[in-house]
Coordinates of C-alpha atoms and ligand atoms in Angstrom, one line a residue:
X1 CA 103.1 159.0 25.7
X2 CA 99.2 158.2 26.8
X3 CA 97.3 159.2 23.8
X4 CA 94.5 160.7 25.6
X5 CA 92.6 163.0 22.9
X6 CA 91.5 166.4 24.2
X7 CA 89.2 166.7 20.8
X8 CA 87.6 163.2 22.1
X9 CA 86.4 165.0 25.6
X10 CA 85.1 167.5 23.1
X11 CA 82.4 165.0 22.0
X12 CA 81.7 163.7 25.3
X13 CA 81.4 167.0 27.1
X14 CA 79.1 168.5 25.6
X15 CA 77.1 170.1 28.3
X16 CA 79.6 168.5 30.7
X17 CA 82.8 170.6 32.4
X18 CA 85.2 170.3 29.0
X19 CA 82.8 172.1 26.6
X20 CA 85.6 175.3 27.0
X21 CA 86.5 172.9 24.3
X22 CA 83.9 172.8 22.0
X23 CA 86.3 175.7 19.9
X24 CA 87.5 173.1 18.3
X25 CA 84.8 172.3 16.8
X26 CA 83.8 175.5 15.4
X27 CA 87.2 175.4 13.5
X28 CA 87.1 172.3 11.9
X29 CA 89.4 170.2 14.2
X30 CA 88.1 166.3 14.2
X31 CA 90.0 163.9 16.2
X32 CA 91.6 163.0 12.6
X33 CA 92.3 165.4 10.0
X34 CA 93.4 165.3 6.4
X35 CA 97.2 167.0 5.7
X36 CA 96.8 167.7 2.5
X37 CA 94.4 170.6 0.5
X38 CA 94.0 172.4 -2.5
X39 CA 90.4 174.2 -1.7
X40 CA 88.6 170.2 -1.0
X41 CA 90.5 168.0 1.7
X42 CA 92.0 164.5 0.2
X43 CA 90.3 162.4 2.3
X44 CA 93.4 159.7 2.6
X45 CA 96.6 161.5 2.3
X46 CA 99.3 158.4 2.0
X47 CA 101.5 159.9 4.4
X48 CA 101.5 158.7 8.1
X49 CA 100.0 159.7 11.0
X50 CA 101.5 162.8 13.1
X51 CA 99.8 163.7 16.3
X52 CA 99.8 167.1 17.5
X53 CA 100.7 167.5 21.1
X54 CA 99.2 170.4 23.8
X55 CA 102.9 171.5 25.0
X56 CA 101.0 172.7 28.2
X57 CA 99.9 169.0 29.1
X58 CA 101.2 166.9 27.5
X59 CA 98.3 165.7 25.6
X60 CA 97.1 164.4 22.2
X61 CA 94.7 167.2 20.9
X62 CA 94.0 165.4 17.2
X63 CA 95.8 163.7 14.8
X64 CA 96.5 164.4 11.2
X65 CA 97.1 162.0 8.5
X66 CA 100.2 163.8 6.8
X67 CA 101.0 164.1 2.8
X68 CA 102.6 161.8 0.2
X69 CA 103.8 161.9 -2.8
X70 CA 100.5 161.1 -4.4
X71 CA 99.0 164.0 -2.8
X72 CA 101.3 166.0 -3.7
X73 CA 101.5 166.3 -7.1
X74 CA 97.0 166.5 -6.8
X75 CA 98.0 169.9 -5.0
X76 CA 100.6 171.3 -7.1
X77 CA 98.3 170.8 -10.1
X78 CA 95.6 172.6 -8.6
X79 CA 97.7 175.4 -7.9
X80 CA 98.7 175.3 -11.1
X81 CA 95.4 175.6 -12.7
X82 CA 94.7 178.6 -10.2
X83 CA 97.5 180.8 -10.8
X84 CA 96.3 181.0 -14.6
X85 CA 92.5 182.4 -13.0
X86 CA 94.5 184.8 -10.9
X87 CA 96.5 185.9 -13.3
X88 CA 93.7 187.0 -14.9
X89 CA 92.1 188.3 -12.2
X90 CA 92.4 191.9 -11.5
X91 CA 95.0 193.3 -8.2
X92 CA 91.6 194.9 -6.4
X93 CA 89.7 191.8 -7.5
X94 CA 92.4 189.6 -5.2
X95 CA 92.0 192.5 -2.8
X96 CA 88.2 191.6 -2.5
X97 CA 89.4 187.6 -1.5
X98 CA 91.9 189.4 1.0
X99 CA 89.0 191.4 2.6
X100 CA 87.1 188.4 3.0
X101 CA 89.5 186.4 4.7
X102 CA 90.2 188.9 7.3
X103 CA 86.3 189.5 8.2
X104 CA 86.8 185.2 9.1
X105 CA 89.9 186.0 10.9
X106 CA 88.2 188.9 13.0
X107 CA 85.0 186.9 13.4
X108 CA 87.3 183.5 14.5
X109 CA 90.2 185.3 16.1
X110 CA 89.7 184.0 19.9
X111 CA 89.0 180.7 18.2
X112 CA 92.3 180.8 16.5
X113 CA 94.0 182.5 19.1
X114 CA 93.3 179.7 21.7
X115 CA 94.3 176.8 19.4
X116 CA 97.3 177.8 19.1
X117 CA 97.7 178.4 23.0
X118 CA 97.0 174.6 23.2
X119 CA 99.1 173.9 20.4
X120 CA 102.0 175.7 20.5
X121 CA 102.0 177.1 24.6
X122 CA 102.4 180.9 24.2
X123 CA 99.5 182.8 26.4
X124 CA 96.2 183.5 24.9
X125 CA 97.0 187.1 25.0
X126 CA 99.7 186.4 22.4
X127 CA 97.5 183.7 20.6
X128 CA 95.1 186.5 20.0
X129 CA 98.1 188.9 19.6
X130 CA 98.8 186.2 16.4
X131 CA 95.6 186.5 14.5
X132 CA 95.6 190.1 15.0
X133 CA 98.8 190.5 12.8
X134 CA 97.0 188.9 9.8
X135 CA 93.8 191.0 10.4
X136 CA 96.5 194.1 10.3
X137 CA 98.8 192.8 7.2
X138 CA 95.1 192.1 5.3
X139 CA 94.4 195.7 5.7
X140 CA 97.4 196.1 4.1
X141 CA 97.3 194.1 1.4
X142 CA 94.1 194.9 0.5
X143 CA 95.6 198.6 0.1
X144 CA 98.6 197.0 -1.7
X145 CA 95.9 195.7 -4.1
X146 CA 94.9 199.0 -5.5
X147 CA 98.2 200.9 -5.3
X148 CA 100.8 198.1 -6.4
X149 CA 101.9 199.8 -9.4
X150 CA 105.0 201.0 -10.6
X151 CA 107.3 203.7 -11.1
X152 CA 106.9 205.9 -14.6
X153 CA 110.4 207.0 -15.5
X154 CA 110.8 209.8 -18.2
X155 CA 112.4 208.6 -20.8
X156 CA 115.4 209.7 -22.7
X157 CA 114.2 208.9 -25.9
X158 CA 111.3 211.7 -27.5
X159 CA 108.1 210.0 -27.9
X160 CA 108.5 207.4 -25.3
X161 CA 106.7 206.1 -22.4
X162 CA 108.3 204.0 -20.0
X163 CA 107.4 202.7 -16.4
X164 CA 107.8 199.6 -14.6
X165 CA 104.9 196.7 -13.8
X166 CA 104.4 194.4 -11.5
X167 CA 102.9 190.8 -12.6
X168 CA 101.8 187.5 -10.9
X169 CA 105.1 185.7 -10.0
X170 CA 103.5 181.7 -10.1
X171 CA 103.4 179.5 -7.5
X172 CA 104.7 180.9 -4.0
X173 CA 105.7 178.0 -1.2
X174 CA 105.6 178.6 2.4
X175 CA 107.4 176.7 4.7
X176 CA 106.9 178.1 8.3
X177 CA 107.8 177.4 12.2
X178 CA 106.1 176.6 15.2
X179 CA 106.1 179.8 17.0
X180 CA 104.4 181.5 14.8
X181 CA 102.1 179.1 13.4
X182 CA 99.6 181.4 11.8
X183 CA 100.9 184.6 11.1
X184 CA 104.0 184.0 9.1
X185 CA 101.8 182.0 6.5
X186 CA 99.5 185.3 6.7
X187 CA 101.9 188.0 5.8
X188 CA 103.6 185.6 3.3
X189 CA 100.2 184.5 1.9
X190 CA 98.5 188.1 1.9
X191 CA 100.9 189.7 0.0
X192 CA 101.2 186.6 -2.6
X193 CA 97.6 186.4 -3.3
X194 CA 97.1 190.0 -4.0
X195 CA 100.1 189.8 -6.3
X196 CA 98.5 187.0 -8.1
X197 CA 100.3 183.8 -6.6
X198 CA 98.5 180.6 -5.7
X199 CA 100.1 179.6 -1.8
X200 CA 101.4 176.3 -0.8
X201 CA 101.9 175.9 2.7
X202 CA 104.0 173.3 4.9
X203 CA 103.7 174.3 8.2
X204 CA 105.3 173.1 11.4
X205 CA 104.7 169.5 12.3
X206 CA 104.6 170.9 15.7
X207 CA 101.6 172.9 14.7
X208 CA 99.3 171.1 12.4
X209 CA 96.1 171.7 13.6
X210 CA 97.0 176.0 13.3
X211 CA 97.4 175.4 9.6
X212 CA 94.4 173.3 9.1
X213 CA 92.2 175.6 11.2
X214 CA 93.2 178.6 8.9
X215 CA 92.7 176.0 5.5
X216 CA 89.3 175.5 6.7
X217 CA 88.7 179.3 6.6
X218 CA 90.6 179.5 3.3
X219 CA 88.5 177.0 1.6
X220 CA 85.0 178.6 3.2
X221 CA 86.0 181.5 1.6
X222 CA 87.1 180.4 -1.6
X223 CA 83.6 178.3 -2.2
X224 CA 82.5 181.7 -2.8
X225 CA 84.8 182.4 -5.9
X226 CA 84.4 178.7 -7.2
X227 CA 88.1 178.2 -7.6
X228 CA 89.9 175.9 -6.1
X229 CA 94.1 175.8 -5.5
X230 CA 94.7 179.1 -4.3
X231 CA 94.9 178.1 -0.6
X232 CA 96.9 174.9 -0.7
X233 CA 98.1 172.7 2.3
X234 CA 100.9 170.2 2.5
X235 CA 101.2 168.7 6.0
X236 CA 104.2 166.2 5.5
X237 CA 108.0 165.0 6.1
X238 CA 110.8 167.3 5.4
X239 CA 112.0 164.6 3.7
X240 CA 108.8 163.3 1.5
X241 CA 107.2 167.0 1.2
X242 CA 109.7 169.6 2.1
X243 CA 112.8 168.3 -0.1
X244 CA 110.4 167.9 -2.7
X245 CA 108.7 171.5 -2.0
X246 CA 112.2 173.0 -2.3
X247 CA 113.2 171.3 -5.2
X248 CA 110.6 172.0 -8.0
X249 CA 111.0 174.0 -10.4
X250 CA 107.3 174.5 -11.2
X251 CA 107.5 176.8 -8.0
X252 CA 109.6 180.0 -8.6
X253 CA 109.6 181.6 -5.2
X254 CA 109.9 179.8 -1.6
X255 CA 109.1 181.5 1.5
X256 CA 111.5 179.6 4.6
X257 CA 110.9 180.6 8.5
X258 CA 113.6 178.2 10.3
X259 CA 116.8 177.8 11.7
X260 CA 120.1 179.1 9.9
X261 CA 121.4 175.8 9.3
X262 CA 118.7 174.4 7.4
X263 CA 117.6 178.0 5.7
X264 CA 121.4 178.2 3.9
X265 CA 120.8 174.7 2.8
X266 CA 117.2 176.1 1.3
X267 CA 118.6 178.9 -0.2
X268 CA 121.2 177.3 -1.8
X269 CA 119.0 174.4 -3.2
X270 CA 116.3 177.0 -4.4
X271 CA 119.0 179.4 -5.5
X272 CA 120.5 176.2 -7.6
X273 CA 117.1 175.7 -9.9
X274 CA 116.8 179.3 -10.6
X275 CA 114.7 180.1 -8.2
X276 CA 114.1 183.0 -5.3
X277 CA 114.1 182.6 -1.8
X278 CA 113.0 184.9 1.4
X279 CA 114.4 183.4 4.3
X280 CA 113.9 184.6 8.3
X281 CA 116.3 182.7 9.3
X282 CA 117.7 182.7 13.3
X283 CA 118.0 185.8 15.6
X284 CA 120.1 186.3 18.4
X285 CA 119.0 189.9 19.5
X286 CA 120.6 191.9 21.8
X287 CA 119.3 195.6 23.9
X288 CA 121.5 198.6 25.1
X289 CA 120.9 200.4 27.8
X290 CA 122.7 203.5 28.6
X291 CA 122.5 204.8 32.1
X292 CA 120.7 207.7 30.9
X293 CA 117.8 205.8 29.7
X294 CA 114.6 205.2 31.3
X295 CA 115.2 201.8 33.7
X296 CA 111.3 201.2 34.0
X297 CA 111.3 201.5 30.6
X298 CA 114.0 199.1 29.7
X299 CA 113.4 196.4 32.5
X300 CA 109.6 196.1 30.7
X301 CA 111.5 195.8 27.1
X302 CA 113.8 193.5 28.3
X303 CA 111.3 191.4 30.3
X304 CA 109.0 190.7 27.3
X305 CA 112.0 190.3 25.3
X306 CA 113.1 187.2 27.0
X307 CA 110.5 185.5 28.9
X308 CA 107.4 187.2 26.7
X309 CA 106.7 183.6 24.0
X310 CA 109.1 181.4 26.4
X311 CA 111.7 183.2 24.2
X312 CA 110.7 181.5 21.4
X313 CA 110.2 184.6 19.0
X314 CA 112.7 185.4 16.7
X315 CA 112.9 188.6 17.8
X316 CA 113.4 188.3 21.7
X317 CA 116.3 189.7 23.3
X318 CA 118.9 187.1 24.4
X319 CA 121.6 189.7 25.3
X320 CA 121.3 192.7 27.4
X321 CA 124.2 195.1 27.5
X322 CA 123.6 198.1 29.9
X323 CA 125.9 200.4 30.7
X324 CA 128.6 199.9 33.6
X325 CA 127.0 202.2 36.5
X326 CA 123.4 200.4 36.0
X327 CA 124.8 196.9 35.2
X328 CA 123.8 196.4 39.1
X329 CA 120.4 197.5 39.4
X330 CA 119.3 196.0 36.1
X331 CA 120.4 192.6 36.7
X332 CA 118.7 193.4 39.9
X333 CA 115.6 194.5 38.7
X334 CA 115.6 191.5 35.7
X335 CA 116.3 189.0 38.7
X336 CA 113.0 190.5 40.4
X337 CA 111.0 190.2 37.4
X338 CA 111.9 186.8 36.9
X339 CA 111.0 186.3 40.8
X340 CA 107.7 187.9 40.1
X341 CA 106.7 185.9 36.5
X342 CA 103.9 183.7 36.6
X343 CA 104.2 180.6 34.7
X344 CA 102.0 178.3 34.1
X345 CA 98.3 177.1 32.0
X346 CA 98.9 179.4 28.9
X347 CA 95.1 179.7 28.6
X348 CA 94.8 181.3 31.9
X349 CA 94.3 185.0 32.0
X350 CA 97.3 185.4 34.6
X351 CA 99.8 183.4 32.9
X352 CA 102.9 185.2 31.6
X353 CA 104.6 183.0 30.0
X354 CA 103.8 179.2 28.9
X355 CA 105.7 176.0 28.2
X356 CA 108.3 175.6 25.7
X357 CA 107.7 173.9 22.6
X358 CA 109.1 170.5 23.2
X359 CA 111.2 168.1 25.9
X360 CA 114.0 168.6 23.6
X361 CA 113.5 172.3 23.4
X362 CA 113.7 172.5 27.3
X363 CA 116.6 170.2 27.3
X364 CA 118.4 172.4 24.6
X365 CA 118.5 175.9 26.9
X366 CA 119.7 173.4 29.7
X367 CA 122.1 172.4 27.8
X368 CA 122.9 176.2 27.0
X369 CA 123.3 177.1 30.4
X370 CA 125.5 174.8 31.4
X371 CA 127.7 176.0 28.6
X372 CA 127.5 179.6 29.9
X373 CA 128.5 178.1 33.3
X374 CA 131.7 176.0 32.1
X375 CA 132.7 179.5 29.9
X376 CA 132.3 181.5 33.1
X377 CA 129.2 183.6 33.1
X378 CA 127.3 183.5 36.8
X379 CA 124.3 182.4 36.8
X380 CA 122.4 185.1 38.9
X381 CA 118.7 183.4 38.4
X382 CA 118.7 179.7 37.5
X383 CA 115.5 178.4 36.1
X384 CA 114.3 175.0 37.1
X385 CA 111.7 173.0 35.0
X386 CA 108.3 173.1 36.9
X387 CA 107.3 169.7 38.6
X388 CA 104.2 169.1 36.5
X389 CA 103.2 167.7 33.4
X390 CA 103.9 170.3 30.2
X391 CA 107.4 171.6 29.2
X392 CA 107.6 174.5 31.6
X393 CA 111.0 176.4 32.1
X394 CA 111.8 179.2 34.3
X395 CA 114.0 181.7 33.3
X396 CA 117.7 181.8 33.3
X397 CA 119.5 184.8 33.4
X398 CA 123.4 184.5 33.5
X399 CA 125.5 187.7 34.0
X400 CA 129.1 188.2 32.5
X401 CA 131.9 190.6 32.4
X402 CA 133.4 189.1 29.3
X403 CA 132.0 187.8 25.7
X404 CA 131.2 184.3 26.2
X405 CA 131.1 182.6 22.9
X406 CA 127.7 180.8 23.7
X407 CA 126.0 184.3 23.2
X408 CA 126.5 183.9 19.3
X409 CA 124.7 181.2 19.8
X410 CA 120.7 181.4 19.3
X411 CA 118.9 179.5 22.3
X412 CA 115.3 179.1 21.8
X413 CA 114.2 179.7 25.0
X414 CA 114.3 181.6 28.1
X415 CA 117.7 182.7 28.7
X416 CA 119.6 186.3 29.2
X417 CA 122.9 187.3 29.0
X418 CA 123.7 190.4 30.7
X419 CA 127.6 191.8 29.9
X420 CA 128.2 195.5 31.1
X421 CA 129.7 198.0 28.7
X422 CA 131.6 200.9 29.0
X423 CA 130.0 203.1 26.4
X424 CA 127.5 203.5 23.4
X425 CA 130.6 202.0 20.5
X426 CA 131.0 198.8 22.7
X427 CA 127.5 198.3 22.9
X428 CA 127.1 198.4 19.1
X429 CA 130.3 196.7 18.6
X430 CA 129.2 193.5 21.1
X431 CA 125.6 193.9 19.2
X432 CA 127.2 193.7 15.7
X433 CA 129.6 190.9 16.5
X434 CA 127.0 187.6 16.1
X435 CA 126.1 186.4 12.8
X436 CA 122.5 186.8 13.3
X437 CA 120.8 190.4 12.3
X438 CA 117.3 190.2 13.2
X439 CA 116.7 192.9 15.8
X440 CA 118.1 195.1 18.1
X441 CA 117.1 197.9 20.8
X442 CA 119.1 200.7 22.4
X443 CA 117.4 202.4 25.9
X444 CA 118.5 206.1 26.5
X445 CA 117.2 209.5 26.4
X446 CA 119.7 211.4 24.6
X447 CA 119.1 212.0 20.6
X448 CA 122.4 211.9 19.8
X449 CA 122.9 208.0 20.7
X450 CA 119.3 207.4 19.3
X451 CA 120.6 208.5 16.1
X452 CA 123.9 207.4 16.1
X453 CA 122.5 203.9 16.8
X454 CA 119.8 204.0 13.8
X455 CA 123.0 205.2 11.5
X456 CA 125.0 203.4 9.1
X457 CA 127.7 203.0 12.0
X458 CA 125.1 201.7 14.4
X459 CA 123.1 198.3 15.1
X460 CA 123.5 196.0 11.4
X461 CA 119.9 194.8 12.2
X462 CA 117.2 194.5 10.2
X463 CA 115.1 195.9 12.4
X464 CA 116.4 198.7 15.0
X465 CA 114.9 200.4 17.8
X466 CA 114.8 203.1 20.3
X467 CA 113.2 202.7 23.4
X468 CA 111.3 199.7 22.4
X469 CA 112.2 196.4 23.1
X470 CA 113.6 193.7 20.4
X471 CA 110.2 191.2 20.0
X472 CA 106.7 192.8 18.6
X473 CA 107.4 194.2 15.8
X474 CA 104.2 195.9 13.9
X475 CA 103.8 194.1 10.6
X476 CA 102.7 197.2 8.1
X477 CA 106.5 197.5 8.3
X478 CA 109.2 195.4 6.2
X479 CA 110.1 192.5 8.1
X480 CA 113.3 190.4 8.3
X481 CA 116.8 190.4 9.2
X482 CA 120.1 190.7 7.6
X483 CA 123.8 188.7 7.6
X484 CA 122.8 184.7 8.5
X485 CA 118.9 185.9 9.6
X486 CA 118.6 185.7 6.4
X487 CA 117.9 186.9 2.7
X488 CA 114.7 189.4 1.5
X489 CA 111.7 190.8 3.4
X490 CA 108.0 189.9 4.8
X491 CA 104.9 191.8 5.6
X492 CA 105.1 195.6 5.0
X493 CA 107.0 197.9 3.4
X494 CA 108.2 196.7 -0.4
X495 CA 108.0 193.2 0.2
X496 CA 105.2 192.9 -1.8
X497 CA 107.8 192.9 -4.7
X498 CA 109.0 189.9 -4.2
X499 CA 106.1 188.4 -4.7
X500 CA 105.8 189.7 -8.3
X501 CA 107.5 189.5 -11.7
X502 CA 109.0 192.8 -12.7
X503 CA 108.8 194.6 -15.7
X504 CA 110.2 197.7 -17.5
X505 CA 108.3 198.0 -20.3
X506 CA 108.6 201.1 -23.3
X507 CA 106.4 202.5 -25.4
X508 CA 107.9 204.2 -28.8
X509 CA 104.7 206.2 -30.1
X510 CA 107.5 209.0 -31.7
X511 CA 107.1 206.8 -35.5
X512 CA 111.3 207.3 -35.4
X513 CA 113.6 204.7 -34.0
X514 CA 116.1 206.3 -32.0
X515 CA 118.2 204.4 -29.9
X516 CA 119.1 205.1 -25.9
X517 CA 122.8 206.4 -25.2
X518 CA 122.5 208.1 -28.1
X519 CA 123.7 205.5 -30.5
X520 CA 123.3 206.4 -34.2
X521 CA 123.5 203.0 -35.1
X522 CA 122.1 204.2 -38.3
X523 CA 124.4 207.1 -39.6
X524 CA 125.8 205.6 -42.7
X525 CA 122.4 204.1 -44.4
X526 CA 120.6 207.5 -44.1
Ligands
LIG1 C1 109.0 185.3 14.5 O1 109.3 185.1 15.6 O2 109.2 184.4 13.6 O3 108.1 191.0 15.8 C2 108.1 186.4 14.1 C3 107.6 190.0 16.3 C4 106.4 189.4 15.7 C5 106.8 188.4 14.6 C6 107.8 187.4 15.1 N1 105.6 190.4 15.0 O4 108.0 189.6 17.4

């Protein structure tokens, strides 16, 4: 590959035609960047060079000069040293860091929203879309800061006080994925500070320059609180940074976003040591239409399900199951949008959907649908790779009247299967049979399949919906999956907790000793 470095036309465009890249400027991007911070940059990380590539052309947009071993032991110290000031620190106090970092986030979101266009291919829109879900999940935290406490029980004992408390867990790690390559380290690293837990982060080497843009902010902000190792960034080889990452004990709660295979491994390593794991792990999400449902409605679900992000959320829809008498017109109507989709320059204001991640991304949904073919599914739209420079992909939608055993398989990328069903119970039975349990959607209009889907005999997702589609879900609520998606929660809702050490803690102010379950342990020495 030409190493031709966008960040280099920065410098010699300005006032020229590329100065719609002078953003990168603003957020810290040089044409080589240090992997590896605890609040100050090392200047030489010993690890080797990784260049981060613009999906959309091809290009070199900087380089990064990843972590060693070295480096990493500077940064784990740090953050060592910082989770004693923060455990100090009072919950609103951490809330006050929180509110700071969003007012950067609102005041840098097209900044941020655009790098990761270039960086990772998904449309500005949905750059944007990105930052906006940490500006969301810091107002939340920052409520979470003043109302973390918990439960007083009454006790059973006279003259006792008991209630539960919620303290600083330690060190919190976060590896994340490409395809969301700021927000997952938000939620995960909003919630940890407030709870008292120093963050360090390996992100995607497909995304460096996301993480290094938000470490920048992290560190401006932190000058202000003169402490240093709360924010901390490892940029390095699974095998130098995140074996190691996984493996220490001095780090009692990992964060994973990844694939199945390599989050069990994770989870059983981190398990192994003693410690705790929240893993979001693959999904492989599937939408129900029933023929009573709104078809406008459902075609709009389904199209930003599976071509919204290239497909590359966790939460789009690869599997569409309508019902038998609109199998016809929705496969219609999805072949039509797919006719209609504009693809191309993510940064343009008309683009739909982007380029995939990587050469080997596009070749792996190739690969997928020529699986779907040899198992029998028709391929009613066949997406081509565009002739251009960038990883481009049209969509693939493959219709089928039968289970294909490919469709428990998650493809990261854009491609639909569409089975027909006869009824409500085969839809839920064909969306429950995968491994995966991320997400689910069912289209209709009568309550009593609404509810009978959201029941304990419905979808087994983690998250399930009615009349909205699988992908975009808002982040005030819990978020994760359940069976191989994975283990715990992120964002909203109590996830919080997982972040903290946990407490029941009694107060005997009755000047008697009496035991609980009644146990007169003393009945003979009276
Ligand atoms: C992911 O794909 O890893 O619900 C996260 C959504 C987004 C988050 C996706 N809020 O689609």
């Amino acid at each position: 590959m030409k190493a031709v470095f966008i960040i280099e036309n920065v410098r010699k465009s300005i006032g020229g035609v590329q100065m719609k890249y002078d953003f990168l400027e603003r957020l810290g991007i040089k044409k080589v960047n240090s992997g590896a911070c605890f609040g100050e940059w090392i200047e030489k990380p010993e690890g080797n060079i990784l260049q981060s590539i613009n999906p959309a052309t091809e290009e070199v947009i900087a380089e990064v000069r990843m972590a060693g071993s070295q480096d990493y032991e500077q940064v784990i110290e740090a953050a060592e040293r910082a989770a004693v000031i923060l455990r100090r620190m009072p919950a609103p106090k951490r809330g006050d860091i929180v509110r700071d970092l969003c007012n950067e986030f609102r005041r840098h979101k097209d900044d941020l929203g655009r790098l990761i266009t270039m960086e990772v291919g998904k449309i500005y829109e949905e750059g944007k879309g990105e930052v906006q879900e940490i500006i969301d999940f810091s107002d939340v935290a920052i409520g979470h800061a003043r109302m973390m406490g918990g439960r007083v029980t009454p006790s059973e004992r006279p003259g006792h006080f008991t209630f539960e408390s919620y303290d600083p867990l330690g060190l919190a790690e976060e590896i994340t994925a490409f395809n969301f390559p700021q927000a997952v380290w938000g939620w995960n690293t909003l919630n940890a500070t407030v709870c008292g837990d120093p963050v360090i982060w390996k992100p995607s080497l497909q995304a460096p320059l996301s993480a290094i843009a938000v470490q920048h902010i992290c560190n401006r902000v932190m000058k202000k609180y003169s402490i240093e190792g709360v924010f901390n960034l490892l940029i390095g080889e699974d095998m130098i940074i995140g074996d190691r990452l996984v493996k220490d004990s001095r780090i009692p709660l990992v964060s994973f976003t990844g694939s199945t295979a390599v989050g069990l491994r994770v989870g059983s390593l981190v398990t192994a040591r003693g410690g705790e794991c929240i893993l979001e792990l693959g999904g492989n999400n599937a939408l129900i239409i029933l023929a009573d449902a709104n078809i406008d409605l459902a075609i709009k679900g389904l199209a930003f399900g599976f071509t919204g992000t290239a497909k590359q959320r966790c939460t789009s829809t690869s599997r569409a199951y309508p019902e038998e008498d609109i199998a016809g017109i929705v496969t219609d109507r999805v072949v039509d949008w797919c006719k209609s989709l504009t693809i191309g320059d993510p940064l343009h204001p008309q683009t739909q959907m982007g380029p995939l991640i990587s050469e080997k991304a596009r070749a792996n949904v190739l690969r997928s649908v020529q699986k779907a073919k040899e198992q029998g599914g028709e391929v009613v739209y066949e997406g081509k790779p565009l002739d251009r420079k960038g990883f481009f992909l049209e969509p693939t939608v493959i219709y089928t009247k039968k289970h294909l055993s490919i469709m428990e398989k998650e493809t990261f990328g854009p491609i639909l299967y569409i089975q027909p069903i006869h009824d409500l119970e085969e839809g839920i039975a064909l969306n429950n049979k995968v491994d995966q349990g991320l997400s689910s959607s069912l289209f209709t209009n009568n309550l009593l399949s609404a509810f009978h889907f959201l029941s304990a005999e419905g979808s087994d997702c983690g998250i399930r919906n009615v009349n909205c589609g699988t992908s975009g879900a808002e982040i005030g609520g819990a978020f994760g999956g359940n069976k191989h998606t994975g283990w715990g929660r992120e964002a909203g809702g109590d996830a919080w907790k997982k972040y903290c050490r946990h407490s029941q803690c009694t107060i005997n102010w009755s000047g008697e000793l009496p035991l609980s379950q009644g146990i007169d342990f003393f009945k003979n020495k009276k």
